[in-house]
Amino acid sequence: MSEFVRLSGITKYFGALLANASIDLVLRPGEIHALLGENGAGKSTLVKMLYGLLSPDSGEIRINGEVVTLASPQEARARGIGMVFQHFSLFDDFTALENIAIPLAGEVAGRDLREKVRAKAEHFGLAIDLDRPVYTLSAGERQRIEILRALMQDPKLLILDEPTSVLTPSESESLFKTLDVLAAEGTSILFISHKLEEVRRLCSVATVLRAGRVVAEADPRKTSARELAALMVGEGVADLRTVPGHGFGAPVLVCDRLDVEPDTIHGIRLSGVNLTVRAGEIVAIAGVAGNGQSELYSAISGEGGTITAGSVTIAGKAVTREDINARRRAGAAFVPEARLGQATLPQGTLSDNIVLSWHATEDIGGLFVDRNRLGAVSAGIIKAFDVRTPSTDPLAVQLSGGNLQKYIVGREVTRNPGLIVIDQPSWGVDARAAAHIRQTLIDLAAKGAAVLVITQDLDEALELADFIVVMCEGSLSAPRPVREVTRDEIGLLMTHRAGGPSGGVHA
Amino acid sequence: MDMLPLILATIFTAATPLLIAALGEHVVERAGVLNLGVEGMMIVGAATGFAAAVLSDSSVFGLLAGALAGMALSAVFGVLVIFFATNQVATGLALTILGLGLAGLIGQNFVGQPRGAIAAIEIPLLKDIPVLGKAIFTGDPVFYLSLVLVALVAFGLNRTRIGLLLRAVGENHTSAHSLGLPVRRLRFWAILFGGLMAGLAGAYLSLIYTRFWSPGMSAGRGWIALALVVFAAGHVWRLVLGAYLFGGITVAQLHAQAGAIALPSQLLSALPYLMTIAALLVLSLSGRKGGGAAGSLGQPFVPER
């Protein structure tokens, strides 16, 4: 088969960090090629070089056999390379049509653009309302705009960076249909993912990256998901130890018919949210990103949003109007989604960062900060939670995502909270650290704490939780025991209110 | 002559420099850059414009020179914030301080020199409309130019391709870059346009509004122009409304001082500035958080390679 793109010996450093080490990759027309790897394996770095956003330190890129330098996205686009970004590159206040027109050259963006876009959308089965501003659209609709925008230039290679991470199962399925059509017409597709089942469904070749190197090339249709996972992660990751048959205690966190107005115009309004987490119980909130999870996290932690009706109770104490410190004093601990800037001060040392969440409840010194104690606490967390640090007390920003997350979780767990609320525990965290964090949460629940996990990763929710609730358009479904629920059922809850209005306290 | 058309005409004269400067800054902020140096660029435009007009004995040449001086100063700002990615707030403040000093230097030999009025343009027929005719259609050339500029900017931003790209760059520079738009170049052009407008507004002050030069004569109008841009929240027509509102207050307080209202004149002079604060307060209290500012406003953009 002929080849469209050939990368050879691509190497990229960020400072001392080797992001890509001498990578070879061949992309052929009509082929859906998977680029597999954990977070931080170097997938995004590699495709950014292919799309002209980064320039390689060494190695060469050939397109149709010709060596090229892709100095900018314009050049990559001119050579027939299109890209759909994981965090969309859309303009929220602009309409779909304006978004599509922006990168197109003048003659294409003329009066007949609307007709051309409509024809293209129809051909690939992409339903889009062209005149609505993007911020009113769902993640699936936004992605269709991104894809359509890339397709307007008839790319010969379409790169998709984790395209299904924000989609419901049925949206993913319609994306796959579009990609099948594209491939059948001879477009080569580079599909980045760490979801192995969809790679096996869609792709005919898979290149596996680990720590910036190509470790294997495999045919995903003939390789089991387990084998692919082993290739991605290296040595096997231990399975989680669950604690069988422990009972649940009294409710620790109770949200009762909570209505919350968002802080920003693009935020999601929460209405009638009922949620109970009991001692010893792990509840997971699943759902497609942007359905109100962040707003719920803020309402529970007391950091944002305006509660217009309903109440929040932590360990029997009404905290609806209280701030995060009062909630911490009631026994709660919070791990927000943003590790740098919210959970930690990026330019602060790990020991200084203890103060952020400890000052309300723990003795960290009177007028002056007790640095010895902070250092001892920090060292204890580093040891107990297997945090790999470049020095004894580095800055938060110097840690990798996984290690920083382990440190943050450790900082909260060390306070012995009766309730821990954690938003996206393993987002951007490598598999080993993710497993470690999940184990920590399971152990904490076994000791009698209530655990609330907000996650976009359905596998994580199913693996971790006793009960699962689904968030959709600012409302919560009734809680379902994890053992009884199916993926299809959750998929339905993510899009429709299949479970009816939010149920009350569960049995 | 009737008083009313005269008062209206002075309102337009007082409002025109605010409108022009705010229009320039509006474009700059749509592109995602916050230039707090409007006051500095204005005063340099006023001094340079006046000096050039006296030396060449041409007010038109003076206006042109003032506008270009403002643009030159904005180029300094542009190079710093775009290509060296300096903090926009700090750089803008520095630009104002630099401008105030520079203007004093440029204008030092011209303090107190008089300058004749620029010929008004009287539009036949229309000027005979009662009251409004005299007020609107016997204005100075720059007054008309300001209205043309408003129309051009509104059309340019909303209806042309370059306007779409400019707004895209301001809305989300990361996305714009990843789509291959020349983020820094577009922003630099926007900054130069802002400087040109601020300089022209300054030259209008010294050559048409007061017709003399004195140091510090911009008297905070650059700041009012900045407040107007916030007040306009992305809508050019609100810029016009705001500018004439402030022009009205400025003139009203002058008449109030002359008309012996039993209030200290300092308090009356402070009225436009108090109004600025009030307008911003009302705006920030009225719902829409973020006030329609461009998404990437004030954030430096550094492409990684």
PDB file of N, CA, C and O in Angstrom, chain A residues 12 48 51-55 70-71 73-74 77 85 89-94 98 101-102 104 109 149 263 265, chain B residues 158 161 164-165 167-169 171-182 185 287-289 292-293 304-305:
ATOM      1  N   LYS A  12      11.909  14.964  20.396  1.00  0.00           N
ATOM      2  CA  LYS A  12      11.546  16.275  20.936  1.00  0.00           C
ATOM      3  C   LYS A  12      11.825  16.328  22.428  1.00  0.00           C
ATOM      4  O   LYS A  12      11.424  15.439  23.174  1.00  0.00           O
ATOM      5  N   LYS A  48       1.294  17.157  17.565  1.00  0.00           N
ATOM      6  CA  LYS A  48       1.479  18.595  17.431  1.00  0.00           C
ATOM      7  C   LYS A  48       2.604  18.901  16.449  1.00  0.00           C
ATOM      8  O   LYS A  48       2.569  19.908  15.740  1.00  0.00           O
ATOM      9  N   TYR A  51       1.268  18.487  13.039  1.00  0.00           N
ATOM     10  CA  TYR A  51       0.326  19.541  12.676  1.00  0.00           C
ATOM     11  C   TYR A  51       0.995  20.926  12.674  1.00  0.00           C
ATOM     12  O   TYR A  51       0.341  21.951  12.567  1.00  0.00           O
ATOM     13  N   GLY A  52       2.310  20.956  12.844  1.00  0.00           N
ATOM     14  CA  GLY A  52       3.017  22.237  12.724  1.00  0.00           C
ATOM     15  C   GLY A  52       2.976  23.115  13.953  1.00  0.00           C
ATOM     16  O   GLY A  52       3.415  24.267  13.906  1.00  0.00           O
ATOM     17  N   LEU A  53       2.439  22.607  15.058  1.00  0.00           N
ATOM     18  CA  LEU A  53       2.372  23.434  16.268  1.00  0.00           C
ATOM     19  C   LEU A  53       3.679  23.403  17.048  1.00  0.00           C
ATOM     20  O   LEU A  53       4.004  24.334  17.768  1.00  0.00           O
ATOM     21  N   LEU A  54       4.411  22.304  16.904  1.00  0.00           N
ATOM     22  CA  LEU A  54       5.717  22.187  17.542  1.00  0.00           C
ATOM     23  C   LEU A  54       6.700  21.789  16.463  1.00  0.00           C
ATOM     24  O   LEU A  54       6.314  21.189  15.455  1.00  0.00           O
ATOM     25  N   SER A  55       7.970  22.129  16.674  1.00  0.00           N
ATOM     26  CA  SER A  55       8.935  21.647  15.690  1.00  0.00           C
ATOM     27  C   SER A  55       9.851  20.620  16.338  1.00  0.00           C
ATOM     28  O   SER A  55      10.291  20.790  17.470  1.00  0.00           O
ATOM     29  N   LEU A  70       7.230  21.538   8.648  1.00  0.00           N
ATOM     30  CA  LEU A  70       5.921  22.102   8.951  1.00  0.00           C
ATOM     31  C   LEU A  70       6.109  23.156  10.037  1.00  0.00           C
ATOM     32  O   LEU A  70       6.137  22.853  11.215  1.00  0.00           O
ATOM     33  N   ALA A  71       6.282  24.406   9.592  1.00  0.00           N
ATOM     34  CA  ALA A  71       6.624  25.467  10.533  1.00  0.00           C
ATOM     35  C   ALA A  71       5.400  26.048  11.218  1.00  0.00           C
ATOM     36  O   ALA A  71       5.522  26.745  12.214  1.00  0.00           O
ATOM     37  N   PRO A  73       0.729  25.626  11.649  1.00  0.00           N
ATOM     38  CA  PRO A  73      -0.479  24.887  11.275  1.00  0.00           C
ATOM     39  C   PRO A  73      -0.940  25.219   9.853  1.00  0.00           C
ATOM     40  O   PRO A  73      -1.475  24.346   9.170  1.00  0.00           O
ATOM     41  N   GLN A  74      -0.718  26.479   9.402  1.00  0.00           N
ATOM     42  CA  GLN A  74      -1.105  26.807   8.023  1.00  0.00           C
ATOM     43  C   GLN A  74      -0.453  25.854   7.031  1.00  0.00           C
ATOM     44  O   GLN A  74      -1.092  25.365   6.110  1.00  0.00           O
ATOM     45  N   ARG A  77      -1.897  22.424   7.186  1.00  0.00           N
ATOM     46  CA  ARG A  77      -3.211  22.388   6.552  1.00  0.00           C
ATOM     47  C   ARG A  77      -3.080  22.435   5.036  1.00  0.00           C
ATOM     48  O   ARG A  77      -3.783  21.734   4.318  1.00  0.00           O
ATOM     49  N   PHE A  85      -9.058  18.767  17.946  1.00  0.00           N
ATOM     50  CA  PHE A  85      -8.377  18.813  19.231  1.00  0.00           C
ATOM     51  C   PHE A  85      -9.225  18.215  20.344  1.00  0.00           C
ATOM     52  O   PHE A  85     -10.451  18.258  20.315  1.00  0.00           O
ATOM     53  N   SER A  89     -10.780  23.583  19.757  1.00  0.00           N
ATOM     54  CA  SER A  89     -10.251  24.907  19.439  1.00  0.00           C
ATOM     55  C   SER A  89     -11.368  25.720  18.796  1.00  0.00           C
ATOM     56  O   SER A  89     -11.266  26.152  17.670  1.00  0.00           O
ATOM     57  N   LEU A  90     -12.434  25.890  19.555  1.00  0.00           N
ATOM     58  CA  LEU A  90     -13.575  26.650  19.044  1.00  0.00           C
ATOM     59  C   LEU A  90     -13.659  27.989  19.770  1.00  0.00           C
ATOM     60  O   LEU A  90     -13.071  28.175  20.814  1.00  0.00           O
ATOM     61  N   PHE A  91     -14.438  28.901  19.156  1.00  0.00           N
ATOM     62  CA  PHE A  91     -14.629  30.224  19.738  1.00  0.00           C
ATOM     63  C   PHE A  91     -16.057  30.263  20.277  1.00  0.00           C
ATOM     64  O   PHE A  91     -17.019  30.267  19.523  1.00  0.00           O
ATOM     65  N   ASP A  92     -16.174  30.283  21.611  1.00  0.00           N
ATOM     66  CA  ASP A  92     -17.464  30.054  22.263  1.00  0.00           C
ATOM     67  C   ASP A  92     -18.553  31.049  21.886  1.00  0.00           C
ATOM     68  O   ASP A  92     -19.708  30.700  21.805  1.00  0.00           O
ATOM     69  N   ASP A  93     -18.172  32.315  21.703  1.00  0.00           N
ATOM     70  CA  ASP A  93     -19.198  33.321  21.444  1.00  0.00           C
ATOM     71  C   ASP A  93     -19.578  33.414  19.971  1.00  0.00           C
ATOM     72  O   ASP A  93     -20.452  34.182  19.601  1.00  0.00           O
ATOM     73  N   PHE A  94     -18.892  32.665  19.119  1.00  0.00           N
ATOM     74  CA  PHE A  94     -19.155  32.733  17.683  1.00  0.00           C
ATOM     75  C   PHE A  94     -20.137  31.629  17.289  1.00  0.00           C
ATOM     76  O   PHE A  94     -20.238  30.609  17.953  1.00  0.00           O
ATOM     77  N   GLU A  98     -19.467  30.719  11.708  1.00  0.00           N
ATOM     78  CA  GLU A  98     -18.299  31.599  11.850  1.00  0.00           C
ATOM     79  C   GLU A  98     -17.069  30.781  12.226  1.00  0.00           C
ATOM     80  O   GLU A  98     -15.975  30.994  11.711  1.00  0.00           O
ATOM     81  N   ALA A 101     -15.753  29.165   9.244  1.00  0.00           N
ATOM     82  CA  ALA A 101     -15.200  30.098   8.255  1.00  0.00           C
ATOM     83  C   ALA A 101     -13.810  30.599   8.633  1.00  0.00           C
ATOM     84  O   ALA A 101     -12.998  30.904   7.761  1.00  0.00           O
ATOM     85  N   ILE A 102     -13.520  30.664   9.941  1.00  0.00           N
ATOM     86  CA  ILE A 102     -12.294  31.336  10.387  1.00  0.00           C
ATOM     87  C   ILE A 102     -11.018  30.851   9.697  1.00  0.00           C
ATOM     88  O   ILE A 102     -10.278  31.664   9.165  1.00  0.00           O
ATOM     89  N   LEU A 104     -10.617  29.244   6.951  1.00  0.00           N
ATOM     90  CA  LEU A 104     -10.685  29.029   5.508  1.00  0.00           C
ATOM     91  C   LEU A 104     -10.187  30.254   4.757  1.00  0.00           C
ATOM     92  O   LEU A 104     -10.418  31.382   5.175  1.00  0.00           O
ATOM     93  N   ALA A 109     -14.432  31.052   1.843  1.00  0.00           N
ATOM     94  CA  ALA A 109     -15.328  31.603   2.844  1.00  0.00           C
ATOM     95  C   ALA A 109     -16.313  32.603   2.245  1.00  0.00           C
ATOM     96  O   ALA A 109     -16.842  33.447   2.943  1.00  0.00           O
ATOM     97  N   ARG A 149     -15.139  21.470  10.284  1.00  0.00           N
ATOM     98  CA  ARG A 149     -14.188  22.525   9.937  1.00  0.00           C
ATOM     99  C   ARG A 149     -12.934  21.922   9.307  1.00  0.00           C
ATOM    100  O   ARG A 149     -12.416  22.422   8.308  1.00  0.00           O
ATOM    101  N   ASP A 263     -21.758  30.736  38.370  1.00  0.00           N
ATOM    102  CA  ASP A 263     -21.034  32.010  38.486  1.00  0.00           C
ATOM    103  C   ASP A 263     -20.815  32.691  37.142  1.00  0.00           C
ATOM    104  O   ASP A 263     -20.630  33.888  37.076  1.00  0.00           O
ATOM    105  N   ILE A 265     -21.644  33.056  32.742  1.00  0.00           N
ATOM    106  CA  ILE A 265     -22.767  32.925  31.809  1.00  0.00           C
ATOM    107  C   ILE A 265     -22.752  31.583  31.096  1.00  0.00           C
ATOM    108  O   ILE A 265     -23.785  31.098  30.672  1.00  0.00           O
TER     109      ILE A 265
ATOM    110  N   ASN B 158     -17.618  43.374  12.271  1.00  0.00           N
ATOM    111  CA  ASN B 158     -18.714  42.409  12.224  1.00  0.00           C
ATOM    112  C   ASN B 158     -18.954  41.795  10.861  1.00  0.00           C
ATOM    113  O   ASN B 158     -19.524  40.724  10.762  1.00  0.00           O
ATOM    114  N   ARG B 161     -13.905  39.779   6.766  1.00  0.00           N
ATOM    115  CA  ARG B 161     -13.123  38.620   7.145  1.00  0.00           C
ATOM    116  C   ARG B 161     -12.038  38.995   8.153  1.00  0.00           C
ATOM    117  O   ARG B 161     -11.825  38.300   9.140  1.00  0.00           O
ATOM    118  N   LEU B 164     -13.495  39.289  11.519  1.00  0.00           N
ATOM    119  CA  LEU B 164     -13.775  37.969  12.099  1.00  0.00           C
ATOM    120  C   LEU B 164     -12.494  37.376  12.693  1.00  0.00           C
ATOM    121  O   LEU B 164     -12.482  36.866  13.813  1.00  0.00           O
ATOM    122  N   LEU B 165     -11.410  37.485  11.932  1.00  0.00           N
ATOM    123  CA  LEU B 165     -10.139  36.927  12.401  1.00  0.00           C
ATOM    124  C   LEU B 165      -9.656  37.667  13.648  1.00  0.00           C
ATOM    125  O   LEU B 165      -9.183  37.065  14.606  1.00  0.00           O
ATOM    126  N   ARG B 167     -11.449  39.245  15.869  1.00  0.00           N
ATOM    127  CA  ARG B 167     -12.264  38.856  17.022  1.00  0.00           C
ATOM    128  C   ARG B 167     -11.912  37.439  17.474  1.00  0.00           C
ATOM    129  O   ARG B 167     -11.915  37.138  18.667  1.00  0.00           O
ATOM    130  N   ALA B 168     -11.611  36.573  16.508  1.00  0.00           N
ATOM    131  CA  ALA B 168     -11.244  35.198  16.862  1.00  0.00           C
ATOM    132  C   ALA B 168      -9.976  35.188  17.703  1.00  0.00           C
ATOM    133  O   ALA B 168      -9.881  34.481  18.706  1.00  0.00           O
ATOM    134  N   VAL B 169      -9.010  36.006  17.304  1.00  0.00           N
ATOM    135  CA  VAL B 169      -7.744  36.082  18.029  1.00  0.00           C
ATOM    136  C   VAL B 169      -7.964  36.590  19.450  1.00  0.00           C
ATOM    137  O   VAL B 169      -7.332  36.141  20.401  1.00  0.00           O
ATOM    138  N   GLU B 171     -10.852  36.334  21.136  1.00  0.00           N
ATOM    139  CA  GLU B 171     -11.737  35.416  21.854  1.00  0.00           C
ATOM    140  C   GLU B 171     -10.949  34.256  22.455  1.00  0.00           C
ATOM    141  O   GLU B 171     -11.168  33.878  23.600  1.00  0.00           O
ATOM    142  N   ASN B 172     -10.034  33.691  21.685  1.00  0.00           N
ATOM    143  CA  ASN B 172      -9.311  32.514  22.163  1.00  0.00           C
ATOM    144  C   ASN B 172      -8.017  32.378  21.361  1.00  0.00           C
ATOM    145  O   ASN B 172      -8.002  31.820  20.279  1.00  0.00           O
ATOM    146  N   HIS B 173      -6.932  32.911  21.903  1.00  0.00           N
ATOM    147  CA  HIS B 173      -5.713  32.944  21.084  1.00  0.00           C
ATOM    148  C   HIS B 173      -5.099  31.569  20.860  1.00  0.00           C
ATOM    149  O   HIS B 173      -4.447  31.340  19.857  1.00  0.00           O
ATOM    150  N   THR B 174      -5.334  30.670  21.810  1.00  0.00           N
ATOM    151  CA  THR B 174      -4.783  29.321  21.631  1.00  0.00           C
ATOM    152  C   THR B 174      -5.445  28.634  20.439  1.00  0.00           C
ATOM    153  O   THR B 174      -4.776  28.043  19.592  1.00  0.00           O
ATOM    154  N   SER B 175      -6.777  28.716  20.392  1.00  0.00           N
ATOM    155  CA  SER B 175      -7.489  28.128  19.261  1.00  0.00           C
ATOM    156  C   SER B 175      -7.084  28.797  17.964  1.00  0.00           C
ATOM    157  O   SER B 175      -6.838  28.130  16.954  1.00  0.00           O
ATOM    158  N   ALA B 176      -7.026  30.124  17.985  1.00  0.00           N
ATOM    159  CA  ALA B 176      -6.687  30.862  16.772  1.00  0.00           C
ATOM    160  C   ALA B 176      -5.324  30.415  16.251  1.00  0.00           C
ATOM    161  O   ALA B 176      -5.141  30.184  15.059  1.00  0.00           O
ATOM    162  N   HIS B 177      -4.375  30.262  17.173  1.00  0.00           N
ATOM    163  CA  HIS B 177      -3.046  29.829  16.765  1.00  0.00           C
ATOM    164  C   HIS B 177      -3.074  28.422  16.184  1.00  0.00           C
ATOM    165  O   HIS B 177      -2.451  28.148  15.162  1.00  0.00           O
ATOM    166  N   SER B 178      -3.834  27.547  16.831  1.00  0.00           N
ATOM    167  CA  SER B 178      -3.842  26.161  16.361  1.00  0.00           C
ATOM    168  C   SER B 178      -4.564  26.044  15.022  1.00  0.00           C
ATOM    169  O   SER B 178      -4.415  25.049  14.329  1.00  0.00           O
ATOM    170  N   LEU B 179      -5.340  27.053  14.652  1.00  0.00           N
ATOM    171  CA  LEU B 179      -5.954  27.050  13.327  1.00  0.00           C
ATOM    172  C   LEU B 179      -5.068  27.762  12.315  1.00  0.00           C
ATOM    173  O   LEU B 179      -5.431  27.911  11.159  1.00  0.00           O
ATOM    174  N   GLY B 180      -3.935  28.247  12.779  1.00  0.00           N
ATOM    175  CA  GLY B 180      -3.002  28.866  11.848  1.00  0.00           C
ATOM    176  C   GLY B 180      -3.197  30.354  11.648  1.00  0.00           C
ATOM    177  O   GLY B 180      -2.654  30.924  10.702  1.00  0.00           O
ATOM    178  N   LEU B 181      -3.953  31.027  12.514  1.00  0.00           N
ATOM    179  CA  LEU B 181      -4.073  32.478  12.365  1.00  0.00           C
ATOM    180  C   LEU B 181      -2.820  33.151  12.929  1.00  0.00           C
ATOM    181  O   LEU B 181      -2.281  32.723  13.941  1.00  0.00           O
ATOM    182  N   PRO B 182      -2.378  34.241  12.277  1.00  0.00           N
ATOM    183  CA  PRO B 182      -1.187  34.947  12.773  1.00  0.00           C
ATOM    184  C   PRO B 182      -1.546  35.813  13.981  1.00  0.00           C
ATOM    185  O   PRO B 182      -1.742  37.020  13.850  1.00  0.00           O
ATOM    186  N   ARG B 185       0.672  38.964  14.808  1.00  0.00           N
ATOM    187  CA  ARG B 185       0.643  40.011  13.781  1.00  0.00           C
ATOM    188  C   ARG B 185      -0.695  40.759  13.824  1.00  0.00           C
ATOM    189  O   ARG B 185      -0.738  41.995  13.796  1.00  0.00           O
ATOM    190  N   GLY B 287     -25.990  41.683  35.895  1.00  0.00           N
ATOM    191  CA  GLY B 287     -25.947  40.341  35.310  1.00  0.00           C
ATOM    192  C   GLY B 287     -24.651  39.961  34.642  1.00  0.00           C
ATOM    193  O   GLY B 287     -23.655  39.744  35.303  1.00  0.00           O
ATOM    194  N   ARG B 288     -24.692  39.871  33.325  1.00  0.00           N
ATOM    195  CA  ARG B 288     -23.650  39.298  32.492  1.00  0.00           C
ATOM    196  C   ARG B 288     -22.245  39.474  33.044  1.00  0.00           C
ATOM    197  O   ARG B 288     -21.606  40.508  32.872  1.00  0.00           O
ATOM    198  N   LYS B 289     -21.740  38.437  33.660  1.00  0.00           N
ATOM    199  CA  LYS B 289     -20.388  38.533  34.193  1.00  0.00           C
ATOM    200  C   LYS B 289     -19.385  38.422  33.061  1.00  0.00           C
ATOM    201  O   LYS B 289     -19.597  37.713  32.105  1.00  0.00           O
ATOM    202  N   GLY B 292     -18.923  40.966  28.378  1.00  0.00           N
ATOM    203  CA  GLY B 292     -18.706  40.952  26.943  1.00  0.00           C
ATOM    204  C   GLY B 292     -17.269  41.232  26.535  1.00  0.00           C
ATOM    205  O   GLY B 292     -17.010  41.556  25.379  1.00  0.00           O
ATOM    206  N   ALA B 293     -16.323  41.154  27.469  1.00  0.00           N
ATOM    207  CA  ALA B 293     -14.923  41.361  27.100  1.00  0.00           C
ATOM    208  C   ALA B 293     -14.430  40.159  26.304  1.00  0.00           C
ATOM    209  O   ALA B 293     -14.960  39.061  26.437  1.00  0.00           O
ATOM    210  N   GLU B 304       4.353  27.949  21.830  1.00  0.00           N
ATOM    211  CA  GLU B 304       5.460  27.035  22.123  1.00  0.00           C
ATOM    212  C   GLU B 304       5.925  26.441  20.804  1.00  0.00           C
ATOM    213  O   GLU B 304       5.147  26.294  19.882  1.00  0.00           O
ATOM    214  N   ARG B 305       7.176  26.162  20.714  1.00  0.00           N
ATOM    215  CA  ARG B 305       7.680  25.564  19.483  1.00  0.00           C
ATOM    216  C   ARG B 305       8.324  24.243  19.808  1.00  0.00           C
ATOM    217  O   ARG B 305       9.136  24.152  20.688  1.00  0.00           O
TER     218      ARG B 305
END
